[in-house]
Amino acid sequence: MILNHIWGLYAHPREEWKTIDERHESMTFALSHILIVALIPCAAAYYASAHLGWSIGAREETFLTQSSATILAVAMYIGILGASFALGYLIHWMAKTFGAQPTFTQSMELAAYTATPVIMSGVSALYPELWFVTCVFLAGVAYSVYLLYSGVPILMHIPEERGFIYASSVVTAGLIMMVVLMVTCAILWTNGFGPQYM
Protein backbone atom coordinates (compact mmCIF):
# COMPACT_ATOMS: atom_id res chain seq x y z
CA MET A 1 0.00 0.00 0.00
CA ILE A 2 1.28 3.44 -0.98
CA LEU A 3 0.54 5.11 2.36
CA ASN A 4 1.83 2.27 4.54
CA HIS A 5 4.61 4.35 6.13
CA ILE A 6 2.41 7.11 7.55
CA TRP A 7 1.43 5.29 10.74
CA GLY A 8 4.99 4.14 11.35
CA LEU A 9 6.38 7.67 10.97
CA TYR A 10 4.01 8.84 13.70
CA ALA A 11 4.22 5.82 16.02
CA HIS A 12 7.89 4.79 15.78
CA PRO A 13 9.77 7.10 13.38
CA ARG A 14 13.32 5.76 13.76
CA GLU A 15 12.26 2.17 13.12
CA GLU A 16 10.14 3.30 10.17
CA TRP A 17 13.07 5.22 8.64
CA LYS A 18 15.12 2.01 8.88
CA THR A 19 12.33 0.10 7.13
CA ILE A 20 12.17 2.73 4.36
CA ASP A 21 15.95 2.54 3.96
CA GLU A 22 15.97 -1.27 3.79
CA ARG A 23 13.21 -1.53 1.18
CA HIS A 24 14.87 0.72 -1.43
CA GLU A 25 11.50 1.69 -2.87
CA SER A 26 11.16 3.10 -6.36
CA MET A 27 10.73 6.74 -7.35
CA THR A 28 7.16 5.88 -8.34
CA PHE A 29 6.43 4.86 -4.76
CA ALA A 30 7.73 8.15 -3.30
CA LEU A 31 5.93 10.19 -5.97
CA SER A 32 2.67 8.30 -5.47
CA HIS A 33 2.88 9.01 -1.74
CA ILE A 34 3.28 12.75 -2.19
CA LEU A 35 0.67 12.93 -4.99
CA ILE A 36 -1.95 11.30 -2.75
CA VAL A 37 -1.07 13.02 0.53
CA ALA A 38 -1.08 16.46 -1.17
CA LEU A 39 -4.75 15.98 -2.11
CA ILE A 40 -5.82 15.97 1.56
CA PRO A 41 -5.18 19.63 2.48
CA CYS A 42 -6.35 20.85 -0.93
CA ALA A 43 -9.71 19.10 -0.62
CA ALA A 44 -10.11 20.34 2.97
CA ALA A 45 -9.23 23.92 2.02
CA TYR A 46 -11.63 23.86 -0.94
CA TYR A 47 -14.52 22.57 1.19
CA ALA A 48 -13.82 25.01 4.01
CA SER A 49 -13.50 28.02 1.70
CA ALA A 50 -16.56 27.32 -0.43
CA HIS A 51 -18.96 25.64 2.04
CA LEU A 52 -17.98 26.24 5.68
CA GLY A 53 -16.60 29.78 5.55
CA TRP A 54 -13.51 31.13 7.28
CA SER A 55 -13.79 32.98 10.56
CA ILE A 56 -11.16 35.40 11.81
CA GLY A 57 -11.87 36.60 15.32
CA ALA A 58 -15.41 37.80 15.92
CA ARG A 59 -16.12 38.59 12.27
CA GLU A 60 -18.73 36.81 10.18
CA GLU A 61 -17.66 33.84 8.08
CA THR A 62 -16.04 34.64 4.75
CA PHE A 63 -16.86 32.40 1.76
CA LEU A 64 -15.19 32.09 -1.62
CA THR A 65 -17.01 31.33 -4.84
CA GLN A 66 -16.71 27.68 -5.86
CA SER A 67 -14.69 28.54 -8.96
CA SER A 68 -12.29 30.69 -6.95
CA ALA A 69 -11.95 27.99 -4.26
CA THR A 70 -11.22 25.41 -7.00
CA ILE A 71 -8.51 27.58 -8.54
CA LEU A 72 -6.88 28.13 -5.15
CA ALA A 73 -7.06 24.39 -4.31
CA VAL A 74 -5.38 23.49 -7.63
CA ALA A 75 -2.73 26.17 -7.08
CA MET A 76 -2.17 24.82 -3.55
CA TYR A 77 -1.74 21.28 -4.94
CA ILE A 78 0.80 22.48 -7.51
CA GLY A 79 2.61 24.49 -4.82
CA ILE A 80 2.85 21.47 -2.48
CA LEU A 81 4.18 19.25 -5.27
CA GLY A 82 6.64 21.93 -6.42
CA ALA A 83 7.90 22.49 -2.88
CA SER A 84 8.33 18.73 -2.33
CA PHE A 85 10.33 18.35 -5.54
CA ALA A 86 12.43 21.41 -4.69
CA LEU A 87 13.11 20.01 -1.21
CA GLY A 88 14.09 16.63 -2.71
CA TYR A 89 16.44 18.33 -5.17
CA LEU A 90 17.92 20.45 -2.39
CA ILE A 91 18.51 17.38 -0.19
CA HIS A 92 20.22 15.63 -3.12
CA TRP A 93 22.30 18.67 -4.09
CA MET A 94 23.55 19.32 -0.55
CA ALA A 95 24.35 15.66 0.18
CA LYS A 96 27.90 15.64 -1.22
CA THR A 97 28.88 18.55 1.00
CA PHE A 98 28.12 16.40 4.04
CA GLY A 99 29.73 13.21 2.77
CA ALA A 100 26.54 11.44 1.70
CA GLN A 101 25.98 9.76 -1.68
CA PRO A 102 22.20 9.27 -1.92
CA THR A 103 20.31 8.51 -5.08
CA PHE A 104 17.69 11.04 -6.14
CA THR A 105 15.06 8.48 -5.13
CA GLN A 106 16.40 8.43 -1.54
CA SER A 107 16.36 12.23 -1.51
CA MET A 108 12.76 12.28 -2.71
CA GLU A 109 11.79 9.68 -0.10
CA LEU A 110 13.28 11.84 2.62
CA ALA A 111 11.51 14.93 1.28
CA ALA A 112 8.15 13.19 0.79
CA TYR A 113 8.00 11.44 4.16
CA THR A 114 9.42 14.41 6.06
CA ALA A 115 6.84 16.75 4.54
CA THR A 116 3.91 14.44 5.34
CA PRO A 117 2.99 15.85 8.80
CA VAL A 118 3.05 19.47 7.65
CA ILE A 119 1.01 18.60 4.55
CA MET A 120 -1.51 16.54 6.51
CA SER A 121 -1.95 19.39 8.98
CA GLY A 122 -4.06 20.91 6.20
CA VAL A 123 -6.94 18.72 7.41
CA SER A 124 -7.36 21.36 10.13
CA ALA A 125 -8.99 23.58 7.48
CA LEU A 126 -12.17 21.58 8.10
CA TYR A 127 -12.45 23.63 11.31
CA PRO A 128 -11.81 26.99 9.64
CA GLU A 129 -10.73 29.09 12.60
CA LEU A 130 -7.43 30.87 11.98
CA TRP A 131 -6.03 30.24 15.48
CA PHE A 132 -6.80 26.49 15.24
CA VAL A 133 -5.34 26.06 11.75
CA THR A 134 -2.21 27.98 12.80
CA CYS A 135 -1.67 25.81 15.90
CA VAL A 136 -2.09 22.56 13.95
CA PHE A 137 0.18 23.82 11.17
CA LEU A 138 2.92 24.74 13.67
CA ALA A 139 2.62 21.29 15.27
CA GLY A 140 2.94 19.72 11.79
CA VAL A 141 6.03 21.81 11.03
CA ALA A 142 7.61 20.84 14.37
CA TYR A 143 7.03 17.14 13.74
CA SER A 144 8.30 17.40 10.17
CA VAL A 145 11.50 18.96 11.46
CA TYR A 146 11.83 16.13 14.00
CA LEU A 147 11.35 13.55 11.22
CA LEU A 148 14.03 15.27 9.15
CA TYR A 149 16.54 15.25 12.02
CA SER A 150 15.82 11.60 12.80
CA GLY A 151 15.72 10.47 9.15
CA VAL A 152 18.80 12.14 7.68
CA PRO A 153 21.43 9.94 9.41
CA ILE A 154 19.49 6.77 8.56
CA LEU A 155 18.63 7.44 4.90
CA MET A 156 21.80 9.35 4.04
CA HIS A 157 24.09 6.88 5.89
CA ILE A 158 26.11 9.54 7.69
CA PRO A 159 27.02 9.98 11.38
CA GLU A 160 24.44 11.72 13.57
CA GLU A 161 26.69 14.75 14.22
CA ARG A 162 27.08 15.44 10.51
CA GLY A 163 23.42 14.55 9.98
CA PHE A 164 22.39 17.23 12.48
CA ILE A 165 24.26 19.94 10.54
CA TYR A 166 22.91 18.58 7.23
CA ALA A 167 19.33 18.56 8.53
CA SER A 168 19.77 22.08 9.95
CA SER A 169 20.89 23.29 6.52
CA VAL A 170 17.87 21.65 4.89
CA VAL A 171 15.52 23.24 7.46
CA THR A 172 17.04 26.67 6.80
CA ALA A 173 16.72 26.28 3.04
CA GLY A 174 13.16 24.97 3.47
CA LEU A 175 12.20 28.03 5.51
CA ILE A 176 13.65 30.29 2.82
CA MET A 177 11.59 28.42 0.19
CA MET A 178 8.47 28.89 2.33
CA VAL A 179 9.10 32.65 2.62
CA VAL A 180 9.64 32.91 -1.16
CA LEU A 181 6.36 31.07 -1.76
CA MET A 182 4.49 33.33 0.68
CA VAL A 183 5.93 36.50 -0.90
CA THR A 184 5.03 35.22 -4.37
CA CYS A 185 1.46 34.56 -3.23
CA ALA A 186 1.21 38.03 -1.65
CA ILE A 187 2.48 39.67 -4.86
CA LEU A 188 0.00 37.73 -7.02
CA TRP A 189 -2.81 38.37 -4.55
CA THR A 190 -2.29 42.17 -4.59
CA ASN A 191 -1.92 42.33 -8.38
CA GLY A 192 -5.36 41.12 -9.34
CA PHE A 193 -5.01 37.36 -8.90
CA GLY A 194 -6.82 37.23 -5.56
CA PRO A 195 -9.95 35.14 -4.93
CA GLN A 196 -13.55 36.20 -5.42
CA TYR A 197 -15.70 36.38 -2.31
CA MET A 198 -19.38 35.61 -2.01
XYZ file of C-alpha atoms in Angstrom:
198
model
C 0.000 0.000 0.000
C 1.281 3.435 -0.980
C 0.535 5.112 2.359
C 1.829 2.270 4.544
C 4.610 4.346 6.134
C 2.413 7.112 7.555
C 1.426 5.291 10.739
C 4.993 4.140 11.353
C 6.379 7.666 10.967
C 4.010 8.844 13.704
C 4.216 5.816 16.021
C 7.894 4.795 15.782
C 9.772 7.102 13.384
C 13.323 5.761 13.764
C 12.255 2.169 13.116
C 10.145 3.300 10.168
C 13.070 5.220 8.641
C 15.121 2.013 8.879
C 12.328 0.101 7.133
C 12.170 2.727 4.365
C 15.951 2.539 3.962
C 15.974 -1.273 3.786
C 13.212 -1.526 1.179
C 14.865 0.722 -1.432
C 11.503 1.687 -2.872
C 11.163 3.096 -6.357
C 10.734 6.740 -7.349
C 7.158 5.876 -8.342
C 6.428 4.860 -4.758
C 7.731 8.149 -3.303
C 5.932 10.190 -5.971
C 2.673 8.297 -5.468
C 2.883 9.007 -1.739
C 3.280 12.755 -2.193
C 0.671 12.933 -4.993
C -1.952 11.302 -2.751
C -1.069 13.025 0.532
C -1.082 16.455 -1.168
C -4.746 15.977 -2.111
C -5.815 15.968 1.560
C -5.182 19.634 2.485
C -6.351 20.855 -0.927
C -9.707 19.096 -0.618
C -10.110 20.339 2.974
C -9.225 23.924 2.018
C -11.631 23.859 -0.938
C -14.521 22.573 1.185
C -13.816 25.005 4.012
C -13.500 28.020 1.698
C -16.563 27.322 -0.427
C -18.958 25.645 2.038
C -17.979 26.244 5.685
C -16.599 29.783 5.548
C -13.509 31.134 7.280
C -13.788 32.975 10.559
C -11.157 35.404 11.813
C -11.865 36.598 15.323
C -15.415 37.801 15.921
C -16.121 38.587 12.266
C -18.728 36.814 10.181
C -17.661 33.838 8.081
C -16.040 34.635 4.746
C -16.865 32.403 1.763
C -15.185 32.088 -1.619
C -17.010 31.332 -4.836
C -16.707 27.676 -5.859
C -14.686 28.536 -8.964
C -12.291 30.688 -6.953
C -11.950 27.985 -4.262
C -11.220 25.412 -6.995
C -8.506 27.583 -8.543
C -6.883 28.130 -5.148
C -7.057 24.395 -4.313
C -5.378 23.489 -7.630
C -2.726 26.174 -7.075
C -2.169 24.822 -3.550
C -1.741 21.284 -4.942
C 0.797 22.475 -7.512
C 2.606 24.486 -4.817
C 2.851 21.465 -2.479
C 4.181 19.249 -5.268
C 6.635 21.926 -6.419
C 7.901 22.492 -2.881
C 8.327 18.728 -2.332
C 10.334 18.349 -5.543
C 12.428 21.409 -4.689
C 13.114 20.005 -1.215
C 14.095 16.632 -2.714
C 16.440 18.330 -5.174
C 17.919 20.452 -2.390
C 18.515 17.385 -0.195
C 20.225 15.631 -3.117
C 22.298 18.669 -4.091
C 23.551 19.318 -0.546
C 24.352 15.657 0.180
C 27.895 15.637 -1.217
C 28.875 18.554 1.001
C 28.122 16.401 4.036
C 29.731 13.205 2.770
C 26.538 11.438 1.696
C 25.984 9.762 -1.677
C 22.196 9.270 -1.919
C 20.309 8.512 -5.077
C 17.692 11.037 -6.138
C 15.061 8.475 -5.126
C 16.403 8.425 -1.543
C 16.362 12.230 -1.512
C 12.759 12.282 -2.710
C 11.793 9.684 -0.102
C 13.282 11.843 2.624
C 11.511 14.931 1.278
C 8.149 13.189 0.794
C 7.999 11.439 4.155
C 9.423 14.411 6.061
C 6.844 16.750 4.541
C 3.914 14.437 5.336
C 2.995 15.851 8.800
C 3.050 19.472 7.648
C 1.008 18.596 4.547
C -1.512 16.537 6.507
C -1.954 19.393 8.979
C -4.061 20.915 6.202
C -6.944 18.716 7.410
C -7.363 21.361 10.126
C -8.990 23.577 7.480
C -12.169 21.581 8.102
C -12.455 23.627 11.314
C -11.807 26.986 9.636
C -10.730 29.092 12.603
C -7.435 30.867 11.975
C -6.035 30.238 15.478
C -6.795 26.494 15.242
C -5.338 26.065 11.751
C -2.213 27.979 12.805
C -1.667 25.806 15.902
C -2.094 22.556 13.951
C 0.177 23.821 11.172
C 2.918 24.735 13.670
C 2.617 21.286 15.274
C 2.937 19.723 11.792
C 6.034 21.815 11.029
C 7.608 20.843 14.367
C 7.027 17.139 13.744
C 8.300 17.396 10.165
C 11.503 18.963 11.463
C 11.828 16.131 14.000
C 11.351 13.554 11.216
C 14.027 15.271 9.151
C 16.536 15.250 12.016
C 15.818 11.596 12.798
C 15.719 10.467 9.151
C 18.798 12.139 7.677
C 21.431 9.941 9.414
C 19.491 6.772 8.556
C 18.627 7.440 4.904
C 21.799 9.354 4.036
C 24.090 6.882 5.887
C 26.106 9.539 7.692
C 27.023 9.984 11.379
C 24.441 11.723 13.571
C 26.689 14.749 14.221
C 27.078 15.443 10.509
C 23.420 14.553 9.984
C 22.394 17.234 12.481
C 24.256 19.937 10.539
C 22.914 18.579 7.230
C 19.333 18.564 8.526
C 19.774 22.077 9.949
C 20.894 23.291 6.520
C 17.873 21.650 4.886
C 15.524 23.238 7.456
C 17.035 26.668 6.803
C 16.718 26.279 3.035
C 13.160 24.973 3.468
C 12.198 28.032 5.513
C 13.648 30.285 2.822
C 11.586 28.418 0.190
C 8.473 28.894 2.332
C 9.098 32.647 2.619
C 9.643 32.911 -1.155
C 6.358 31.069 -1.759
C 4.492 33.328 0.681
C 5.929 36.502 -0.898
C 5.032 35.225 -4.374
C 1.457 34.560 -3.225
C 1.211 38.026 -1.655
C 2.480 39.673 -4.859
C 0.004 37.734 -7.022
C -2.812 38.375 -4.545
C -2.294 42.168 -4.592
C -1.920 42.326 -8.383
C -5.363 41.121 -9.338
C -5.005 37.357 -8.898
C -6.815 37.228 -5.561
C -9.951 35.145 -4.927
C -13.553 36.200 -5.422
C -15.704 36.380 -2.309
C -19.385 35.612 -2.007
